[in-house]
Backbone as a chain_set.jsonl record, in Angstrom:
{"seq": "XXXXXXXXXXXXXXXXXXXXXXXXXXXXXXXXXXXXXXXXXXXXXXXXXXXXXXXXXXXXXXXXXXXXXXXXXXXXXXXXXXXXXXXXXXXXXXXXXXXXXXXXXXXXXXXXXXXXXXXXXXXXXXXXXXXXXXXXXXXXXXXXXXXXXXXXXXXXXXXXXXXXXXXXXXX", "coords": {"N": [[34.573, -4.552, -4.596], [34.892, -2.101, -6.932], [33.456, 0.315, -9.063], [34.062, 2.473, -11.732], [33.92, 5.242, -14.066], [36.322, 5.646, -15.449], [37.581, 3.17, -15.518], [35.739, 1.326, -16.708], [34.832, 2.131, -19.691], [32.785, 1.953, -21.7], [30.358, 0.265, -20.963], [29.389, 0.164, -17.701], [30.08, -2.196, -15.288], [29.949, -3.731, -12.233], [30.306, -6.322, -11.297], [30.68, -9.301, -13.01], [29.497, -12.414, -13.804], [30.233, -14.919, -15.845], [29.219, -17.576, -17.852], [30.972, -19.391, -19.871], [31.027, -20.907, -23.127], [32.121, -24.01, -22.92], [32.331, -26.284, -24.372], [31.455, -28.566, -23.126], [29.579, -31.568, -22.468], [26.109, -31.515, -23.348], [23.284, -30.898, -21.232], [24.361, -30.883, -18.724], [23.943, -29.87, -15.431], [24.321, -26.709, -14.074], [25.256, -24.163, -11.728], [25.337, -20.746, -11.742], [25.803, -18.685, -9.864], [25.946, -18.86, -6.42], [24.487, -18.38, -3.263], [25.159, -19.294, -0.129], [24.109, -19.893, 3.001], [25.473, -20.917, 5.908], [25.474, -20.468, 8.549], [24.711, -21.304, 11.804], [24.148, -20.058, 14.142], [23.116, -17.467, 14.059], [20.649, -15.11, 12.871], [20.276, -14.402, 9.564], [19.562, -11.541, 7.908], [19.246, -10.749, 5.172], [19.597, -12.533, 2.193], [20.351, -11.546, -0.221], [20.852, -8.217, -0.804], [19.607, -5.384, -2.288], [20.185, -2.106, -2.552], [19.487, 1.326, -2.781], [21.515, 3.849, -2.205], [22.656, 6.173, -3.065], [22.198, 9.449, -4.616], [21.347, 9.138, -7.177], [19.48, 7.228, -9.677], [18.234, 3.976, -9.556], [17.254, 2.017, -11.98], [16.233, -0.644, -12.552], [15.96, -2.856, -10.038], [16.054, -5.579, -10.101], [16.433, -7.335, -12.994], [15.282, -9.427, -15.405], [16.149, -10.749, -18.374], [15.602, -11.981, -21.64], [17.74, -12.096, -23.913], [18.931, -13.706, -25.78], [18.155, -17.011, -26.553], [16.179, -19.006, -24.237], [14.541, -18.361, -21.119], [13.429, -20.485, -18.787], [12.015, -20.363, -16.277], [11.349, -17.405, -14.632], [11.494, -16.551, -11.892], [11.771, -18.808, -9.334], [10.033, -19.969, -6.675], [10.383, -21.746, -3.754], [8.616, -24.613, -2.236], [8.122, -24.551, 0.527], [8.084, -22.061, 1.725], [7.068, -19.539, 4.029], [6.039, -16.988, 3.362], [5.776, -16.116, 0.097], [6.123, -13.804, -1.603], [6.501, -10.65, -0.314], [5.306, -7.463, -0.022], [6.311, -4.124, 0.816], [5.048, -1.619, 3.164], [4.272, 0.521, 1.608], [2.931, -0.38, -0.575], [-0.134, -1.296, -2.165], [-1.176, -3.613, -3.193], [-0.879, -7.067, -2.694], [0.709, -10.234, -3.061], [0.038, -13.255, -1.878], [1.711, -15.927, -1.965], [1.779, -18.261, -0.537], [-0.845, -18.994, 0.172], [-2.079, -18.577, -2.2], [-3.438, -16.095, -2.774], [-4.448, -12.952, -3.972], [-4.173, -9.904, -2.609], [-5.794, -6.914, -1.417], [-6.473, -5.353, -3.756], [-6.408, -2.515, -5.283], [-7.973, -1.502, -3.153], [-7.962, -1.888, 0.376], [-9.07, -4.979, 1.492], [-10.239, -5.864, -0.825], [-10.033, -8.696, -2.515], [-8.723, -11.522, -4.35], [-9.474, -14.873, -3.914], [-8.071, -18.101, -2.962], [-9.785, -20.087, -3.78], [-11.013, -19.192, -6.029], [-12.779, -17.186, -5.555], [-14.016, -13.809, -5.145], [-13.599, -11.059, -3.171], [-15.085, -8.049, -2.474], [-14.349, -4.761, -1.47], [-15.836, -2.404, -1.601], [-17.735, -1.421, -3.924], [-19.309, -2.757, -6.859], [-19.078, -2.242, -10.243], [-20.571, -2.863, -13.256], [-20.216, -2.852, -16.672], [-21.283, -4.182, -18.794], [-23.006, -7.148, -19.923], [-24.119, -9.157, -17.188], [-23.941, -12.281, -15.963], [-25.162, -14.704, -13.829], [-24.642, -17.888, -12.838], [-26.056, -20.353, -11.116], [-25.552, -23.269, -9.201], [-27.239, -26.211, -7.916], [-28.483, -25.612, -4.683], [-27.14, -23.234, -4.301], [-27.282, -19.644, -3.861], [-28.329, -16.189, -4.191], [-27.713, -13.567, -2.051], [-28.819, -10.625, -0.461], [-27.639, -8.745, 1.974], [-28.033, -6.603, 4.732], [-26.124, -4.7, 7.013], [-27.018, -2.966, 8.852], [-29.831, -0.866, 9.733], [-31.503, -0.16, 6.749], [-30.959, 2.74, 4.709], [-31.517, 3.407, 2.191], [-33.084, 1.987, -0.779], [-32.85, -1.538, -0.722], [-32.694, -3.188, -2.95], [-32.73, -1.989, -6.16], [-34.155, -1.404, -9.275], [-33.703, 0.319, -12.113], [-34.852, 1.67, -15.05], [-34.547, 4.04, -16.703], [-33.776, 5.072, -19.152], [-34.936, 3.584, -21.073], [-37.338, 2.756, -23.639], [-40.797, 2.115, -24.442], [-41.133, -1.198, -25.107], [-42.253, -4.232, -26.434], [-42.284, -7.135, -24.418], [-39.94, -6.5, -23.027], [-38.692, -6.0, -19.981], [-38.278, -4.44, -16.745], [-37.917, -6.199, -14.651], [-38.174, -9.636, -14.724], [-39.873, -12.526, -13.865]], "CA": [[34.542, -4.296, -6.024], [34.569, -0.699, -7.182], [33.194, 0.573, -10.459], [34.133, 3.89, -12.073], [33.866, 5.51, -15.5], [37.661, 5.564, -16.037], [37.915, 1.767, -15.726], [34.8, 0.76, -17.674], [34.491, 3.287, -20.509], [31.547, 1.778, -22.45], [29.282, -0.176, -20.081], [29.933, -0.063, -16.383], [29.605, -3.392, -14.602], [30.766, -3.948, -11.042], [30.597, -7.744, -11.161], [30.133, -10.107, -14.1], [29.71, -13.852, -13.724], [29.952, -15.382, -17.204], [29.354, -19.006, -18.109], [31.429, -19.464, -21.248], [30.808, -22.175, -23.81], [33.332, -24.802, -22.729], [32.155, -27.495, -25.189], [31.107, -29.722, -22.304], [28.38, -32.241, -22.97], [24.874, -30.828, -23.016], [22.502, -31.521, -20.178], [25.03, -30.744, -17.441], [23.327, -28.835, -14.608], [25.305, -25.823, -13.474], [24.767, -22.988, -11.008], [26.28, -19.666, -12.03], [26.144, -17.958, -8.651], [25.229, -19.453, -5.291], [24.642, -17.787, -1.948], [24.93, -20.427, 0.772], [24.214, -19.489, 4.402], [25.706, -22.082, 6.761], [25.564, -19.973, 9.918], [23.659, -21.923, 12.624], [24.01, -19.32, 15.391], [22.557, -16.141, 13.888], [19.639, -14.91, 11.837], [20.769, -13.566, 8.478], [18.408, -10.762, 7.467], [19.119, -10.732, 3.721], [20.483, -13.347, 1.372], [20.814, -10.597, -1.225], [20.291, -6.891, -0.546], [19.785, -4.366, -3.324], [19.831, -0.873, -1.849], [19.845, 2.572, -3.455], [21.957, 4.786, -1.178], [23.104, 7.41, -3.701], [21.146, 10.358, -5.074], [20.953, 8.758, -8.535], [18.315, 6.37, -9.852], [18.428, 2.577, -9.903], [16.072, 1.777, -12.8], [15.731, -1.994, -12.293], [16.691, -3.54, -8.967], [16.228, -6.938, -10.616], [15.986, -7.365, -14.374], [15.445, -10.738, -16.028], [15.979, -10.471, -19.794], [15.916, -13.027, -22.61], [18.304, -11.464, -25.097], [19.159, -14.818, -26.71], [17.778, -18.233, -25.857], [14.966, -18.932, -23.421], [14.578, -18.539, -19.674], [12.257, -21.306, -18.507], [11.295, -19.794, -15.142], [12.002, -16.163, -14.216], [11.765, -16.673, -10.465], [11.194, -20.035, -8.799], [9.907, -19.876, -5.221], [10.227, -23.107, -3.224], [7.313, -25.048, -1.731], [7.927, -24.489, 1.975], [8.22, -20.707, 2.251], [5.896, -19.003, 4.718], [5.548, -15.92, 2.492], [6.511, -16.148, -1.164], [6.48, -12.427, -1.941], [5.885, -9.718, 0.616], [5.567, -6.08, -0.387], [6.382, -3.204, 1.946], [3.821, -0.92, 3.538], [3.922, 1.505, 0.594], [2.225, -1.031, -1.674], [-1.513, -1.614, -1.824], [-1.504, -4.949, -3.674], [0.052, -8.08, -2.236], [0.499, -11.582, -3.551], [0.358, -14.229, -0.85], [1.923, -17.156, -2.719], [1.562, -19.405, 0.343], [-2.247, -19.407, 0.095], [-2.551, -18.221, -3.539], [-4.408, -15.009, -2.675], [-4.003, -11.613, -4.319], [-4.902, -9.106, -1.624], [-5.821, -5.451, -1.435], [-6.422, -4.911, -5.144], [-7.002, -1.183, -5.359], [-8.449, -1.079, -1.835], [-7.813, -2.901, 1.407], [-10.258, -5.8, 1.615], [-10.637, -6.378, -2.138], [-9.108, -9.817, -2.647], [-9.017, -12.76, -5.049], [-9.182, -15.957, -2.979], [-7.489, -19.306, -3.53], [-10.836, -20.95, -4.327], [-11.611, -18.549, -7.185], [-13.728, -16.177, -5.125], [-13.618, -12.405, -5.165], [-14.165, -10.258, -2.093], [-15.025, -6.639, -2.823], [-14.389, -3.882, -0.31], [-16.786, -1.304, -1.696], [-18.841, -1.507, -4.869], [-19.041, -3.417, -8.132], [-19.686, -1.596, -11.398], [-20.519, -3.736, -14.425], [-20.566, -2.065, -17.842], [-21.721, -5.092, -19.844], [-23.902, -8.154, -19.369], [-23.698, -9.885, -16.003], [-24.643, -13.554, -15.885], [-24.881, -15.479, -12.627], [-25.088, -19.254, -13.068], [-26.034, -20.994, -9.805], [-25.792, -24.709, -9.13], [-28.21, -26.588, -6.881], [-28.09, -25.274, -3.314], [-26.507, -21.924, -4.231], [-28.253, -18.562, -3.928], [-27.841, -14.816, -4.128], [-28.258, -12.926, -0.865], [-28.563, -9.217, -0.213], [-27.665, -8.594, 3.425], [-27.642, -5.292, 5.237], [-25.553, -4.82, 8.356], [-27.691, -1.991, 9.706], [-31.117, -0.47, 9.158], [-31.231, 0.474, 5.451], [-31.335, 4.138, 4.51], [-31.914, 3.466, 0.784], [-33.643, 0.714, -1.22], [-31.887, -2.63, -0.722], [-32.572, -3.584, -4.355], [-33.391, -1.007, -7.001], [-34.017, -1.624, -10.712], [-34.086, 1.56, -12.772], [-34.73, 1.639, -16.502], [-35.027, 5.37, -17.077], [-33.414, 5.413, -20.524], [-35.634, 2.686, -21.984], [-38.618, 3.122, -24.227], [-41.751, 1.018, -24.358], [-40.874, -2.266, -26.061], [-42.954, -5.457, -26.01], [-41.52, -8.21, -23.798], [-38.713, -6.019, -22.404], [-39.154, -5.634, -18.646], [-37.29, -4.106, -15.729], [-37.73, -7.42, -13.88], [-39.039, -10.719, -15.218], [-39.774, -13.747, -13.076]], "C": [[34.117, -2.855, -6.209], [34.428, -0.492, -8.68], [33.297, 2.066, -10.714], [34.215, 4.047, -13.587], [35.233, 5.394, -16.16], [38.034, 4.114, -16.353], [37.043, 1.144, -16.805], [34.244, 1.9, -18.519], [33.12, 3.126, -21.164], [30.37, 1.434, -21.541], [29.88, -0.493, -18.727], [29.28, -1.288, -15.76], [30.535, -3.642, -13.42], [31.176, -5.406, -10.908], [29.925, -8.485, -12.307], [30.499, -11.558, -13.828], [29.293, -14.406, -15.078], [30.185, -16.877, -17.301], [29.704, -19.148, -19.585], [31.157, -20.845, -21.823], [32.105, -22.979, -23.735], [33.287, -26.132, -23.475], [31.902, -28.738, -24.357], [29.833, -30.335, -22.856], [27.136, -31.49, -22.52], [24.145, -31.585, -21.911], [23.145, -31.44, -18.81], [24.371, -29.599, -16.67], [24.412, -28.023, -13.934], [24.581, -24.726, -12.704], [25.791, -21.887, -11.225], [26.723, -18.916, -10.793], [25.31, -18.524, -7.516], [25.535, -18.669, -4.027], [24.246, -18.87, -0.955], [25.158, -19.961, 2.216], [24.343, -20.748, 5.26], [25.831, -21.696, 8.23], [24.408, -20.558, 10.727], [23.374, -21.133, 13.897], [23.286, -17.988, 15.27], [21.455, -16.156, 12.84], [20.237, -13.968, 10.804], [19.562, -12.854, 7.884], [18.199, -10.855, 5.963], [20.098, -11.701, 3.081], [21.098, -12.5, 0.276], [20.107, -9.278, -0.955], [20.62, -5.974, -1.709], [19.287, -3.066, -2.711], [20.317, 0.332, -2.64], [20.227, 3.59, -2.386], [22.455, 6.106, -1.755], [21.919, 8.23, -4.178], [20.649, 10.004, -6.473], [19.742, 7.844, -8.544], [18.765, 4.963, -10.216], [17.176, 2.149, -10.66], [15.462, 0.412, -12.512], [16.562, -2.625, -11.189], [16.962, -4.99, -9.364], [15.634, -6.96, -12.01], [16.289, -8.741, -14.95], [15.142, -10.563, -17.508], [16.376, -11.685, -20.631], [16.445, -12.362, -23.871], [18.648, -12.494, -26.165], [18.852, -16.097, -25.946], [16.584, -17.982, -24.956], [15.294, -19.08, -21.944], [13.306, -19.293, -19.331], [11.411, -20.715, -17.397], [12.046, -18.553, -14.683], [12.406, -16.192, -12.762], [11.047, -17.917, -9.974], [11.199, -19.93, -7.277], [9.599, -21.274, -4.699], [8.873, -23.362, -2.589], [7.081, -24.779, -0.254], [8.107, -23.084, 2.559], [6.939, -20.274, 2.945], [5.249, -17.913, 3.884], [6.394, -15.902, 1.24], [7.005, -14.777, -1.563], [5.757, -11.525, -0.952], [6.29, -8.315, 0.229], [5.555, -5.209, 0.86], [5.081, -2.446, 2.144], [3.401, 0.121, 2.51], [3.121, 0.929, -0.557], [0.816, -1.389, -1.239], [-1.913, -3.009, -2.284], [-0.451, -5.917, -3.182], [-0.301, -9.416, -2.833], [0.963, -12.522, -2.459], [0.489, -15.58, -1.537], [1.695, -18.401, -1.858], [0.124, -19.902, 0.252], [-2.894, -18.988, -1.22], [-3.639, -17.167, -3.517], [-3.736, -13.72, -3.144], [-4.836, -10.673, -3.468], [-4.819, -7.62, -1.924], [-5.646, -4.887, -2.845], [-7.14, -3.573, -5.236], [-7.469, -0.658, -4.014], [-8.233, -2.225, -0.853], [-9.126, -3.666, 1.532], [-10.818, -6.272, 0.291], [-9.616, -7.436, -2.526], [-9.637, -10.876, -3.613], [-8.601, -13.897, -4.13], [-8.647, -17.179, -3.705], [-8.535, -20.213, -4.167], [-11.527, -20.325, -5.537], [-12.607, -17.478, -6.829], [-13.147, -14.776, -5.234], [-14.342, -11.701, -4.034], [-13.986, -8.797, -2.459], [-15.169, -5.795, -1.57], [-15.515, -2.867, -0.401], [-17.911, -1.62, -2.663], [-18.377, -2.188, -6.142], [-19.783, -2.659, -9.22], [-19.486, -2.513, -12.589], [-21.009, -2.923, -15.611], [-20.961, -2.928, -19.029], [-22.656, -6.102, -19.206], [-23.286, -8.802, -18.134], [-24.556, -11.135, -15.909], [-24.198, -14.271, -14.624], [-25.475, -16.861, -12.855], [-24.937, -20.017, -11.761], [-26.303, -22.486, -9.938], [-26.806, -24.979, -8.021], [-27.659, -26.242, -5.502], [-27.385, -23.934, -3.18], [-27.565, -20.835, -4.358], [-27.554, -17.215, -3.99], [-28.508, -14.168, -2.928], [-27.895, -11.449, -0.87], [-28.735, -9.024, 1.285], [-27.318, -7.163, 3.791], [-27.157, -5.453, 6.674], [-26.173, -3.841, 9.339], [-29.029, -1.656, 9.05], [-30.863, 0.269, 7.845], [-31.718, 1.919, 5.42], [-31.708, 4.406, 3.052], [-32.525, 2.12, 0.423], [-32.564, -0.347, -1.242], [-31.652, -3.125, -2.143], [-33.376, -2.596, -5.181], [-33.119, -1.349, -8.454], [-34.559, -0.38, -11.395], [-33.845, 1.401, -14.263], [-35.231, 2.966, -17.045], [-34.686, 5.772, -18.505], [-34.169, 4.566, -21.541], [-36.899, 3.297, -22.553], [-39.54, 1.918, -24.127], [-41.482, 0.026, -25.479], [-41.562, -3.512, -25.546], [-41.951, -6.477, -25.501], [-40.136, -7.781, -23.308], [-39.128, -5.4, -21.081], [-37.993, -5.229, -17.754], [-36.944, -5.321, -14.879], [-38.696, -8.461, -14.413], [-38.793, -11.954, -14.358], [-40.547, -14.826, -13.812]], "O": [[33.082, -2.439, -5.688], [35.187, -1.054, -9.469], [32.687, 2.856, -9.993], [34.541, 3.099, -14.302], [35.299, 5.068, -17.345], [38.723, 3.852, -17.339], [37.556, 0.501, -17.721], [33.29, 2.565, -18.114], [32.35, 4.086, -21.183], [29.468, 2.255, -21.374], [30.779, -1.328, -18.619], [28.054, -1.389, -15.718], [31.75, -3.752, -13.582], [32.282, -5.697, -10.453], [28.729, -8.312, -12.545], [31.67, -11.888, -13.645], [28.112, -14.365, -15.421], [31.226, -17.382, -16.88], [28.833, -19.039, -20.448], [31.068, -21.829, -21.089], [33.077, -22.655, -24.417], [34.116, -27.008, -23.233], [32.113, -29.853, -24.833], [29.1, -29.7, -23.614], [27.113, -30.9, -21.44], [24.379, -32.774, -21.699], [22.551, -31.879, -17.826], [24.252, -28.489, -17.187], [25.313, -28.574, -13.302], [23.43, -24.404, -12.998], [26.972, -22.063, -10.929], [27.892, -18.548, -10.676], [24.093, -18.652, -7.643], [26.687, -18.336, -3.751], [23.097, -19.312, -0.952], [26.291, -19.668, 2.598], [23.413, -21.552, 5.326], [26.247, -22.508, 9.056], [23.246, -20.34, 10.384], [22.468, -21.484, 14.653], [22.877, -17.424, 16.285], [21.344, -17.082, 12.037], [20.656, -12.859, 11.137], [18.634, -13.507, 7.405], [17.063, -11.026, 5.52], [21.289, -11.69, 3.393], [22.246, -12.718, -0.11], [18.878, -9.238, -0.887], [21.785, -5.811, -2.069], [18.106, -2.937, -2.388], [21.452, 0.344, -3.116], [19.347, 4.142, -1.725], [22.655, 7.064, -1.009], [20.779, 7.768, -4.149], [19.623, 10.527, -6.908], [19.056, 7.703, -7.532], [19.6, 4.791, -11.105], [16.132, 1.939, -10.042], [14.262, 0.33, -12.25], [17.746, -2.9, -11.384], [17.992, -5.555, -8.996], [14.46, -6.639, -12.192], [17.445, -9.164, -14.973], [14.005, -10.262, -17.872], [17.381, -12.337, -20.348], [15.681, -12.092, -24.798], [18.651, -12.165, -27.351], [19.261, -16.238, -24.794], [16.043, -16.877, -24.918], [16.199, -19.823, -21.564], [12.21, -18.784, -19.564], [10.199, -20.577, -17.56], [13.237, -18.623, -14.377], [13.551, -15.885, -12.432], [9.842, -18.061, -10.179], [12.261, -19.814, -6.665], [8.652, -21.914, -5.158], [8.074, -22.44, -2.423], [5.93, -24.778, 0.184], [8.266, -22.941, 3.772], [5.843, -20.609, 2.494], [4.03, -17.912, 3.714], [7.605, -15.695, 1.313], [8.193, -14.604, -1.835], [4.543, -11.63, -0.777], [7.479, -8.004, 0.157], [4.874, -5.516, 1.839], [4.13, -2.613, 1.381], [2.255, 0.569, 2.544], [2.674, 1.673, -1.43], [0.589, -1.744, -0.082], [-2.912, -3.541, -1.799], [0.743, -5.624, -3.245], [-1.47, -9.705, -3.086], [2.153, -12.579, -2.148], [-0.497, -16.303, -1.682], [1.445, -19.481, -2.392], [-0.108, -21.111, 0.255], [-4.117, -19.034, -1.351], [-4.664, -17.328, -4.179], [-2.602, -13.427, -2.765], [-6.061, -10.643, -3.585], [-3.9, -7.145, -2.591], [-4.778, -4.048, -3.088], [-8.37, -3.53, -5.263], [-7.363, 0.543, -3.763], [-8.314, -3.396, -1.226], [-10.185, -3.054, 1.666], [-11.795, -7.021, 0.28], [-8.467, -7.115, -2.83], [-10.844, -11.104, -3.692], [-7.484, -13.889, -3.614], [-8.759, -17.278, -4.927], [-8.194, -21.033, -5.018], [-12.52, -20.864, -6.024], [-13.232, -16.906, -7.722], [-11.94, -14.595, -5.394], [-15.57, -11.747, -3.955], [-12.87, -8.352, -2.725], [-16.006, -6.076, -0.713], [-16.096, -2.502, 0.621], [-18.972, -2.062, -2.222], [-17.187, -2.19, -6.46], [-20.993, -2.458, -9.122], [-18.359, -2.899, -12.9], [-22.104, -2.361, -15.565], [-20.971, -2.448, -20.162], [-23.059, -5.927, -18.056], [-22.069, -8.97, -18.055], [-25.777, -11.041, -15.786], [-23.002, -14.428, -14.377], [-26.684, -16.991, -13.046], [-23.817, -20.302, -11.337], [-27.176, -22.907, -10.697], [-27.18, -24.072, -7.278], [-26.506, -26.544, -5.192], [-27.059, -23.525, -2.066], [-28.638, -21.081, -4.909], [-26.334, -17.125, -3.856], [-29.731, -14.212, -2.797], [-26.783, -11.077, -1.245], [-29.845, -9.128, 1.807], [-26.401, -6.578, 3.215], [-27.706, -6.238, 7.447], [-25.879, -3.888, 10.533], [-29.317, -2.111, 7.944], [-30.09, 1.227, 7.822], [-32.736, 2.269, 6.015], [-32.16, 5.5, 2.715], [-32.49, 1.196, 1.235], [-31.464, -0.092, -1.733], [-30.52, -3.45, -2.502], [-34.564, -2.389, -4.932], [-31.967, -1.563, -8.831], [-35.742, -0.062, -11.267], [-32.747, 1.036, -14.684], [-36.227, 3.01, -17.767], [-35.26, 6.731, -19.021], [-34.056, 4.8, -22.744], [-37.453, 4.247, -21.997], [-39.104, 0.824, -23.766], [-41.589, 0.364, -26.657], [-41.474, -3.827, -24.359], [-40.887, -6.658, -26.093], [-39.245, -8.622, -23.186], [-39.833, -4.391, -21.057], [-36.853, -5.634, -17.986], [-35.805, -5.462, -14.433], [-39.893, -8.203, -14.539], [-37.652, -12.369, -14.152], [-40.616, -15.963, -13.346]]}, "num_chains": 1, "name": "protein.A"}
């Protein structure tokens, strides 16, 4: 299939698969385009390859748009895939859909875990109230992996003024 400006004057489209209203009964399940690999002897690298080989720009390699009507699910990934979405080495954030983990958020080692946990690679800055609600048997630990060179826990209230019942630390 070749596409050129002389053939398609207004909007260039190399391939169009259109499902026209054929007045068939509603509720009929249809597939507009199917890629079916039945090769049992070889490994097929790509079911669909989108590649930019020209000097121009490909704005959207995949664009899902609801111009009329609704799209129920943009992308449906089956239940038995080893890796749902894998980003190349140029990306710092990855979504491991197999174990429901978002990895390397901003820095390698900063991850959201499948159990609702958060692993931080470096430091946590909180610019509002921080409330920690612990259930029975849970605790907060401050662990150092080497001999400390600064205070392990420091509470500084240098901008405060003297106010009754307002303390740097209350037990």
